[in-house]
Amino acid sequence: MRPFLTALLISSFVIPHSSLAVEDGFTPLFNGKDLTGWDGDPKLWKVENGIVIGTNPAPEAMANNSFLIWRGGKVKDFELRATVRVIGDNNSGIQYRSRELPEVAPWVITGYQCDIHPAIEHTGMTYEEKGRGIFGLNGKNVLLDPDGALWQLSEHAPVKADVSQWNEYIIIAKGNRLTHQINGQPTSELIDHDEKKRALEGRLAIQLHRGNPNRVEIKDLRLKVLPESPLVPFDAAKLSTATKIEKPRTSSPQGTGPVKK
């Protein structure tokens, strides 16, 4: 799969600064001109001045969160880097190892997400859209055991980021270990031992959130395909130093202010 996917990435897109892409192992996923290779609601997504823009103009404009879906293949083990900002009191996110839900609506996705949220505890967290919900908030490293129970392994100071400004979001997926970073600083890590519900490969997409009017802008989105990593084996003995916790909930489902109906 990997040689084929790498070849597909290189052959399917016009790659600016290709010498850099080859040098560091990353392949740009946007060609800087249009949405070739991507699929989303044309009323919501466009490219201007080399930047991908998704716009939700009003609370009634979208019935569901809508996604711009990459059609260049599925992602498995990888490192992804994207420079993103969100204008308006709402949030966005980068979906990965996800699957589509055509029975709900076109361009609707479920799966892992790196959240891009104005509330500090949520930005960079590990989350599952239309699934198991929040795993680890910004500053928390967590583990899901084989029964789906959540354990906190460690914590650190949350990474501060103003999501209305350009920030680089990094996702590193290796087997069942998923790591998120903002501007090179780790925000949250998940080790997923829930074999029945976890995903080891799937779609890549960008979220445009319904509700409060907002605009998400993306540039410099690059993907490096990594060699397949072995799964982290579950070791119940290691939970002796962990804390079993309830799955976090949110008081900020869109932005930081009141939700507009």
GROMACS .gro file of N, CA and C in nm, residues 17-152:
model
  408
   17HIS      N    1   0.754   2.382  -0.493
   17HIS     CA    2   0.875   2.360  -0.414
   17HIS      C    3   0.901   2.209  -0.397
   18SER      N    4   0.896   2.136  -0.507
   18SER     CA    5   0.904   1.990  -0.501
   18SER      C    6   1.036   1.942  -0.443
   19SER      N    7   1.144   2.019  -0.459
   19SER     CA    8   1.271   1.975  -0.404
   19SER      C    9   1.264   1.967  -0.252
   20LEU      N   10   1.192   2.063  -0.190
   20LEU     CA   11   1.174   2.059  -0.046
   20LEU      C   12   1.090   1.940  -0.006
   21ALA      N   13   0.981   1.913  -0.084
   21ALA     CA   14   0.893   1.801  -0.052
   21ALA      C   15   0.969   1.670  -0.054
   22VAL      N   16   1.058   1.652  -0.155
   22VAL     CA   17   1.136   1.530  -0.163
   22VAL      C   18   1.238   1.525  -0.050
   23GLU      N   19   1.295   1.640  -0.017
   23GLU     CA   20   1.400   1.647   0.083
   23GLU      C   21   1.352   1.606   0.221
   24ASP      N   22   1.233   1.655   0.261
   24ASP     CA   23   1.187   1.626   0.396
   24ASP      C   24   1.086   1.513   0.402
   25GLY      N   25   1.050   1.456   0.288
   25GLY     CA   26   0.961   1.340   0.287
   25GLY      C   27   0.814   1.374   0.285
   26PHE      N   28   0.778   1.502   0.285
   26PHE     CA   29   0.639   1.543   0.284
   26PHE      C   30   0.592   1.573   0.142
   27THR      N   31   0.464   1.546   0.117
   27THR     CA   32   0.402   1.578  -0.010
   27THR      C   33   0.287   1.675   0.013
   28PRO      N   34   0.287   1.792  -0.051
   28PRO     CA   35   0.174   1.884  -0.037
   28PRO      C   36   0.046   1.822  -0.093
   29LEU      N   37  -0.066   1.843  -0.024
   29LEU     CA   38  -0.193   1.786  -0.067
   29LEU      C   39  -0.283   1.887  -0.136
   30PHE      N   40  -0.247   2.016  -0.135
   30PHE     CA   41  -0.317   2.117  -0.212
   30PHE      C   42  -0.223   2.168  -0.321
   31ASN      N   43  -0.278   2.191  -0.441
   31ASN     CA   44  -0.191   2.237  -0.550
   31ASN      C   45  -0.176   2.389  -0.553
   32GLY      N   46  -0.244   2.460  -0.462
   32GLY     CA   47  -0.230   2.605  -0.454
   32GLY      C   48  -0.318   2.681  -0.550
   33LYS      N   49  -0.395   2.610  -0.634
   33LYS     CA   50  -0.477   2.677  -0.736
   33LYS      C   51  -0.626   2.647  -0.724
   34ASP      N   52  -0.658   2.519  -0.697
   34ASP     CA   53  -0.798   2.479  -0.691
   34ASP      C   54  -0.811   2.357  -0.601
   35LEU      N   55  -0.928   2.296  -0.599
   35LEU     CA   56  -0.954   2.184  -0.507
   35LEU      C   57  -0.941   2.048  -0.577
   36THR      N   58  -0.856   2.040  -0.676
   36THR     CA   59  -0.827   1.912  -0.740
   36THR      C   60  -0.781   1.811  -0.635
   37GLY      N   61  -0.841   1.693  -0.637
   37GLY     CA   62  -0.806   1.589  -0.540
   37GLY      C   63  -0.888   1.594  -0.414
   38TRP      N   64  -0.975   1.692  -0.402
   38TRP     CA   65  -1.058   1.709  -0.282
   38TRP      C   66  -1.205   1.714  -0.321
   39ASP      N   67  -1.292   1.682  -0.227
   39ASP     CA   68  -1.435   1.674  -0.254
   39ASP      C   69  -1.512   1.736  -0.138
   40GLY      N   70  -1.589   1.841  -0.166
   40GLY     CA   71  -1.669   1.906  -0.064
   40GLY      C   72  -1.784   1.982  -0.127
   41ASP      N   73  -1.871   2.035  -0.047
   41ASP     CA   74  -1.985   2.112  -0.096
   41ASP      C   75  -1.933   2.238  -0.166
   42PRO      N   76  -1.956   2.250  -0.296
   42PRO     CA   77  -1.900   2.366  -0.368
   42PRO      C   78  -1.956   2.499  -0.321
   43LYS      N   79  -2.069   2.497  -0.250
   43LYS     CA   80  -2.125   2.622  -0.197
   43LYS      C   81  -2.045   2.670  -0.075
   44LEU      N   82  -1.967   2.581  -0.017
   44LEU     CA   83  -1.899   2.613   0.109
   44LEU      C   84  -1.748   2.630   0.095
   45TRP      N   85  -1.686   2.568  -0.008
   45TRP     CA   86  -1.541   2.562  -0.017
   45TRP      C   87  -1.491   2.627  -0.145
   46LYS      N   88  -1.375   2.695  -0.134
   46LYS     CA   89  -1.312   2.758  -0.249
   46LYS      C   90  -1.164   2.777  -0.220
   47VAL      N   91  -1.090   2.821  -0.322
   47VAL     CA   92  -0.948   2.856  -0.306
   47VAL      C   93  -0.930   3.001  -0.349
   48GLU      N   94  -0.865   3.080  -0.264
   48GLU     CA   95  -0.833   3.219  -0.297
   48GLU      C   96  -0.689   3.247  -0.256
   49ASN      N   97  -0.612   3.301  -0.350
   49ASN     CA   98  -0.473   3.340  -0.322
   49ASN      C   99  -0.393   3.225  -0.261
   50GLY      N  100  -0.416   3.105  -0.310
   50GLY     CA  101  -0.343   2.988  -0.263
   50GLY      C  102  -0.389   2.932  -0.131
   51ILE      N  103  -0.498   2.985  -0.074
   51ILE     CA  104  -0.550   2.940   0.055
   51ILE      C  105  -0.685   2.873   0.035
   52VAL      N  106  -0.704   2.757   0.097
   52VAL     CA  107  -0.832   2.687   0.095
   52VAL      C  108  -0.922   2.750   0.201
   53ILE      N  109  -1.044   2.786   0.161
   53ILE     CA  110  -1.135   2.857   0.251
   53ILE      C  111  -1.269   2.784   0.255
   54GLY      N  112  -1.315   2.754   0.376
   54GLY     CA  113  -1.450   2.704   0.396
   54GLY      C  114  -1.528   2.807   0.474
   55THR      N  115  -1.651   2.838   0.429
   55THR     CA  116  -1.729   2.944   0.493
   55THR      C  117  -1.868   2.896   0.530
   56ASN      N  118  -1.903   2.913   0.657
   56ASN     CA  119  -2.039   2.895   0.706
   56ASN      C  120  -2.095   3.034   0.729
   57PRO      N  121  -2.186   3.083   0.644
   57PRO     CA  122  -2.227   3.223   0.652
   57PRO      C  123  -2.331   3.254   0.760
   58ALA      N  124  -2.404   3.151   0.808
   58ALA     CA  125  -2.513   3.179   0.900
   58ALA      C  126  -2.552   3.053   0.976
   59PRO      N  127  -2.614   3.068   1.095
   59PRO     CA  128  -2.651   2.950   1.173
   59PRO      C  129  -2.741   2.853   1.099
   60GLU      N  130  -2.828   2.904   1.011
   60GLU     CA  131  -2.921   2.815   0.940
   60GLU      C  132  -2.864   2.760   0.809
   61ALA      N  133  -2.740   2.794   0.777
   61ALA     CA  134  -2.685   2.757   0.646
   61ALA      C  135  -2.649   2.609   0.635
   62MET      N  136  -2.620   2.543   0.749
   62MET     CA  137  -2.574   2.404   0.746
   62MET      C  138  -2.650   2.321   0.848
   63ALA      N  139  -2.703   2.208   0.804
   63ALA     CA  140  -2.773   2.117   0.895
   63ALA      C  141  -2.675   2.030   0.973
   64ASN      N  142  -2.559   2.002   0.914
   64ASN     CA  143  -2.456   1.919   0.975
   64ASN      C  144  -2.320   1.984   0.959
   65ASN      N  145  -2.224   1.944   1.041
   65ASN     CA  146  -2.086   1.977   1.010
   65ASN      C  147  -2.054   1.920   0.873
   66SER      N  148  -1.986   1.996   0.790
   66SER     CA  149  -1.956   1.952   0.654
   66SER      C  150  -1.805   1.945   0.636
   67PHE      N  151  -1.760   1.854   0.551
   67PHE     CA  152  -1.618   1.824   0.542
   67PHE      C  153  -1.567   1.831   0.398
   68LEU      N  154  -1.446   1.881   0.386
   68LEU     CA  155  -1.372   1.876   0.260
   68LEU      C  156  -1.286   1.751   0.267
   69ILE      N  157  -1.314   1.653   0.180
   69ILE     CA  158  -1.258   1.518   0.191
   69ILE      C  159  -1.149   1.497   0.087
   70TRP      N  160  -1.036   1.447   0.130
   70TRP     CA  161  -0.926   1.416   0.039
   70TRP      C  162  -0.955   1.285  -0.033
   71ARG      N  163  -0.947   1.288  -0.168
   71ARG     CA  164  -0.976   1.170  -0.249
   71ARG      C  165  -0.850   1.102  -0.302
   72GLY      N  166  -0.733   1.140  -0.249
   72GLY     CA  167  -0.608   1.082  -0.298
   72GLY      C  168  -0.575   0.947  -0.240
   73GLY      N  169  -0.658   0.894  -0.153
   73GLY     CA  170  -0.633   0.765  -0.090
   73GLY      C  171  -0.671   0.770   0.057
   74LYS      N  172  -0.653   0.659   0.126
   74LYS     CA  173  -0.676   0.654   0.269
   74LYS      C  174  -0.543   0.666   0.342
   75VAL      N  175  -0.550   0.720   0.464
   75VAL     CA  176  -0.428   0.735   0.543
   75VAL      C  177  -0.426   0.628   0.652
   76LYS      N  178  -0.305   0.582   0.682
   76LYS     CA  179  -0.286   0.481   0.786
   76LYS      C  180  -0.184   0.532   0.886
   77ASP      N  181  -0.057   0.502   0.867
   77ASP     CA  182   0.049   0.557   0.952
   77ASP      C  183   0.112   0.674   0.877
   78PHE      N  184   0.118   0.789   0.944
   78PHE     CA  185   0.157   0.910   0.872
   78PHE      C  186   0.193   1.021   0.970
   79GLU      N  187   0.253   1.126   0.916
   79GLU     CA  188   0.265   1.255   0.984
   79GLU      C  189   0.205   1.359   0.893
   80LEU      N  190   0.115   1.439   0.947
   80LEU     CA  191   0.049   1.544   0.870
   80LEU      C  192   0.073   1.678   0.936
   81ARG      N  193   0.101   1.778   0.854
   81ARG     CA  194   0.121   1.914   0.904
   81ARG      C  195   0.031   2.008   0.825
   82ALA      N  196  -0.041   2.094   0.898
   82ALA     CA  197  -0.132   2.188   0.832
   82ALA      C  198  -0.130   2.320   0.907
   83THR      N  199  -0.123   2.428   0.832
   83THR     CA  200  -0.130   2.562   0.891
   83THR      C  201  -0.272   2.612   0.872
   84VAL      N  202  -0.339   2.644   0.985
   84VAL     CA  203  -0.484   2.668   0.984
   84VAL      C  204  -0.517   2.787   1.074
   85ARG      N  205  -0.624   2.857   1.037
   85ARG     CA  206  -0.684   2.954   1.129
   85ARG      C  207  -0.836   2.950   1.113
   86VAL      N  208  -0.906   2.988   1.220
   86VAL     CA  209  -1.052   2.991   1.220
   86VAL      C  210  -1.097   3.132   1.257
   87ILE      N  211  -1.175   3.194   1.170
   87ILE     CA  212  -1.228   3.329   1.193
   87ILE      C  213  -1.374   3.316   1.233
   88GLY      N  214  -1.411   3.371   1.349
   88GLY     CA  215  -1.547   3.359   1.398
   88GLY      C  216  -1.552   3.273   1.523
   89ASP      N  217  -1.659   3.286   1.601
   89ASP     CA  218  -1.669   3.213   1.727
   89ASP      C  219  -1.719   3.071   1.702
   90ASN      N  220  -1.630   2.989   1.651
   90ASN     CA  221  -1.662   2.851   1.621
   90ASN      C  222  -1.531   2.775   1.611
   91ASN      N  223  -1.537   2.649   1.573
   91ASN     CA  224  -1.416   2.567   1.567
   91ASN      C  225  -1.410   2.485   1.440
   92SER      N  226  -1.297   2.423   1.418
   92SER     CA  227  -1.276   2.336   1.302
   92SER      C  228  -1.197   2.214   1.352
   93GLY      N  229  -1.149   2.135   1.260
   93GLY     CA  230  -1.070   2.019   1.298
   93GLY      C  231  -1.018   1.946   1.176
   94ILE      N  232  -0.917   1.865   1.198
   94ILE     CA  233  -0.859   1.782   1.092
   94ILE      C  234  -0.899   1.638   1.121
   95GLN      N  235  -0.975   1.579   1.029
   95GLN     CA  236  -1.020   1.440   1.042
   95GLN      C  237  -0.916   1.347   0.982
   96TYR      N  238  -0.898   1.230   1.043
   96TYR     CA  239  -0.809   1.130   0.986
   96TYR      C  240  -0.855   0.991   1.026
   97ARG      N  241  -0.814   0.892   0.947
   97ARG     CA  242  -0.861   0.755   0.967
   97ARG      C  243  -1.012   0.753   0.985
   98SER      N  244  -1.081   0.833   0.908
   98SER     CA  245  -1.225   0.852   0.922
   98SER      C  246  -1.301   0.783   0.809
   99ARG      N  247  -1.434   0.778   0.825
   99ARG     CA  248  -1.518   0.721   0.720
   99ARG      C  249  -1.638   0.810   0.698
  100GLU      N  250  -1.692   0.803   0.577
  100GLU     CA  251  -1.806   0.887   0.540
  100GLU      C  252  -1.937   0.826   0.590
  101LEU      N  253  -2.035   0.915   0.611
  101LEU     CA  254  -2.169   0.873   0.654
  101LEU      C  255  -2.271   0.921   0.552
  102PRO      N  256  -2.276   0.859   0.433
  102PRO     CA  257  -2.369   0.907   0.329
  102PRO      C  258  -2.514   0.895   0.370
  103GLU      N  259  -2.543   0.806   0.466
  103GLU     CA  260  -2.681   0.793   0.512
  103GLU      C  261  -2.726   0.915   0.593
  104VAL      N  262  -2.631   0.992   0.644
  104VAL     CA  263  -2.664   1.116   0.715
  104VAL      C  264  -2.679   1.230   0.616
  105ALA      N  265  -2.576   1.252   0.535
  105ALA     CA  266  -2.577   1.357   0.433
  105ALA      C  267  -2.446   1.349   0.357
  106PRO      N  268  -2.439   1.405   0.236
  106PRO     CA  269  -2.310   1.411   0.167
  106PRO      C  270  -2.209   1.490   0.249
  107TRP      N  271  -2.084   1.450   0.241
  107TRP     CA  272  -1.971   1.520   0.302
  107TRP      C  273  -1.979   1.523   0.455
  108VAL      N  274  -2.039   1.421   0.514
  108VAL     CA  275  -2.041   1.405   0.659
  108VAL      C  276  -1.948   1.290   0.695
  109ILE      N  277  -1.870   1.309   0.802
  109ILE     CA  278  -1.760   1.219   0.837
  109ILE      C  279  -1.770   1.178   0.984
  110THR      N  280  -1.725   1.056   1.015
  110THR     CA  281  -1.702   1.015   1.152
  110THR      C  282  -1.560   0.964   1.165
  111GLY      N  283  -1.497   0.991   1.278
  111GLY     CA  284  -1.361   0.940   1.299
  111GLY      C  285  -1.277   1.032   1.384
  112TYR      N  286  -1.149   0.996   1.396
  112TYR     CA  287  -1.056   1.074   1.478
  112TYR      C  288  -1.045   1.218   1.426
  113GLN      N  289  -1.028   1.309   1.522
  113GLN     CA  290  -1.012   1.450   1.485
  113GLN      C  291  -0.911   1.518   1.577
  114CYS      N  292  -0.827   1.600   1.516
  114CYS     CA  293  -0.746   1.697   1.591
  114CYS      C  294  -0.825   1.827   1.591
  115ASP      N  295  -0.877   1.866   1.708
  115ASP     CA  296  -0.966   1.981   1.719
  115ASP      C  297  -0.889   2.112   1.708
  116ILE      N  298  -0.951   2.209   1.643
  116ILE     CA  299  -0.897   2.345   1.631
  116ILE      C  300  -1.004   2.436   1.689
  117HIS      N  301  -0.991   2.472   1.816
  117HIS     CA  302  -1.101   2.528   1.893
  117HIS      C  303  -1.052   2.648   1.974
  118PRO      N  304  -1.133   2.755   1.983
  118PRO     CA  305  -1.088   2.873   2.058
  118PRO      C  306  -1.078   2.851   2.209
  119ALA      N  307  -1.146   2.747   2.263
  119ALA     CA  308  -1.132   2.716   2.405
  119ALA      C  309  -1.004   2.637   2.425
  120ILE      N  310  -0.915   2.684   2.512
  120ILE     CA  311  -0.781   2.627   2.524
  120ILE      C  312  -0.783   2.477   2.554
  121GLU      N  313  -0.881   2.432   2.635
  121GLU     CA  314  -0.882   2.291   2.673
  121GLU      C  315  -0.915   2.199   2.555
  122HIS      N  316  -0.978   2.256   2.452
  122HIS     CA  317  -1.021   2.174   2.339
  122HIS      C  318  -0.924   2.175   2.221
  123THR      N  319  -0.850   2.284   2.202
  123THR     CA  320  -0.767   2.291   2.082
  123THR      C  321  -0.654   2.189   2.092
  124GLY      N  322  -0.636   2.114   1.984
  124GLY     CA  323  -0.533   2.010   1.980
  124GLY      C  324  -0.570   1.883   2.054
  125MET      N  325  -0.693   1.875   2.106
  125MET     CA  326  -0.731   1.755   2.181
  125MET      C  327  -0.753   1.637   2.087
  126THR      N  328  -0.757   1.517   2.144
  126THR     CA  329  -0.793   1.397   2.069
  126THR      C  330  -0.942   1.373   2.085
  127TYR      N  331  -1.010   1.350   1.974
  127TYR     CA  332  -1.156   1.352   1.970
  127TYR      C  333  -1.202   1.258   1.860
  128GLU      N  334  -1.326   1.210   1.871
  128GLU     CA  335  -1.385   1.130   1.763
  128GLU      C  336  -1.518   1.191   1.724
  129GLU      N  337  -1.522   1.250   1.605
  129GLU     CA  338  -1.643   1.312   1.550
  129GLU      C  339  -1.751   1.207   1.529
  130LYS      N  340  -1.872   1.239   1.575
  130LYS     CA  341  -1.988   1.149   1.560
  130LYS      C  342  -1.955   1.006   1.604
  131GLY      N  343  -1.880   0.997   1.714
  131GLY     CA  344  -1.841   0.866   1.763
  131GLY      C  345  -1.828   0.865   1.913
  132ARG      N  346  -1.709   0.834   1.961
  132ARG     CA  347  -1.687   0.817   2.104
  132ARG      C  348  -1.661   0.947   2.179
  133GLY      N  349  -1.657   1.058   2.109
  133GLY     CA  350  -1.645   1.188   2.173
  133GLY      C  351  -1.502   1.224   2.208
  134ILE      N  352  -1.487   1.303   2.316
  134ILE     CA  353  -1.356   1.352   2.358
  134ILE      C  354  -1.279   1.242   2.430
  135PHE      N  355  -1.150   1.230   2.397
  135PHE     CA  356  -1.061   1.138   2.469
  135PHE      C  357  -0.972   1.217   2.563
  136GLY      N  358  -0.878   1.292   2.505
  136GLY     CA  359  -0.784   1.366   2.586
  136GLY      C  360  -0.787   1.514   2.555
  137LEU      N  361  -0.816   1.597   2.656
  137LEU     CA  362  -0.812   1.741   2.638
  137LEU      C  363  -0.668   1.788   2.618
  138ASN      N  364  -0.652   1.911   2.574
  138ASN     CA  365  -0.521   1.973   2.559
  138ASN      C  366  -0.447   1.964   2.694
  139GLY      N  367  -0.333   1.898   2.693
  139GLY     CA  368  -0.254   1.879   2.816
  139GLY      C  369  -0.270   1.742   2.879
  140LYS      N  370  -0.349   1.654   2.817
  140LYS     CA  371  -0.374   1.522   2.874
  140LYS      C  372  -0.330   1.412   2.777
  141ASN      N  373  -0.258   1.314   2.830
  141ASN     CA  374  -0.223   1.194   2.753
  141ASN      C  375  -0.303   1.078   2.811
  142VAL      N  376  -0.375   1.008   2.724
  142VAL     CA  377  -0.475   0.912   2.771
  142VAL      C  378  -0.463   0.778   2.700
  143LEU      N  379  -0.535   0.680   2.756
  143LEU     CA  380  -0.537   0.544   2.701
  143LEU      C  381  -0.680   0.492   2.711
  144LEU      N  382  -0.725   0.427   2.605
  144LEU     CA  383  -0.851   0.354   2.607
  144LEU      C  384  -0.817   0.206   2.622
  145ASP      N  385  -0.874   0.140   2.725
  145ASP     CA  386  -0.846  -0.001   2.745
  145ASP      C  387  -0.934  -0.086   2.652
  146PRO      N  388  -0.917  -0.217   2.646
  146PRO     CA  389  -0.994  -0.300   2.552
  146PRO      C  390  -1.144  -0.292   2.571
  147ASP      N  391  -1.190  -0.251   2.689
  147ASP     CA  392  -1.333  -0.236   2.714
  147ASP      C  393  -1.384  -0.096   2.685
  148GLY      N  394  -1.296  -0.007   2.640
  148GLY     CA  395  -1.336   0.129   2.608
  148GLY      C  396  -1.330   0.226   2.724
  149ALA      N  397  -1.283   0.179   2.842
  149ALA     CA  398  -1.267   0.270   2.956
  149ALA      C  399  -1.148   0.362   2.933
  150LEU      N  400  -1.158   0.485   2.984
  150LEU     CA  401  -1.057   0.587   2.960
  150LEU      C  402  -0.967   0.605   3.082
  151TRP      N  403  -0.836   0.610   3.057
  151TRP     CA  404  -0.737   0.625   3.163
  151TRP      C  405  -0.645   0.741   3.128
  152GLN      N  406  -0.618   0.826   3.227
  152GLN     CA  407  -0.521   0.934   3.208
  152GLN      C  408  -0.384   0.885   3.249
   0.00000   0.00000   0.00000
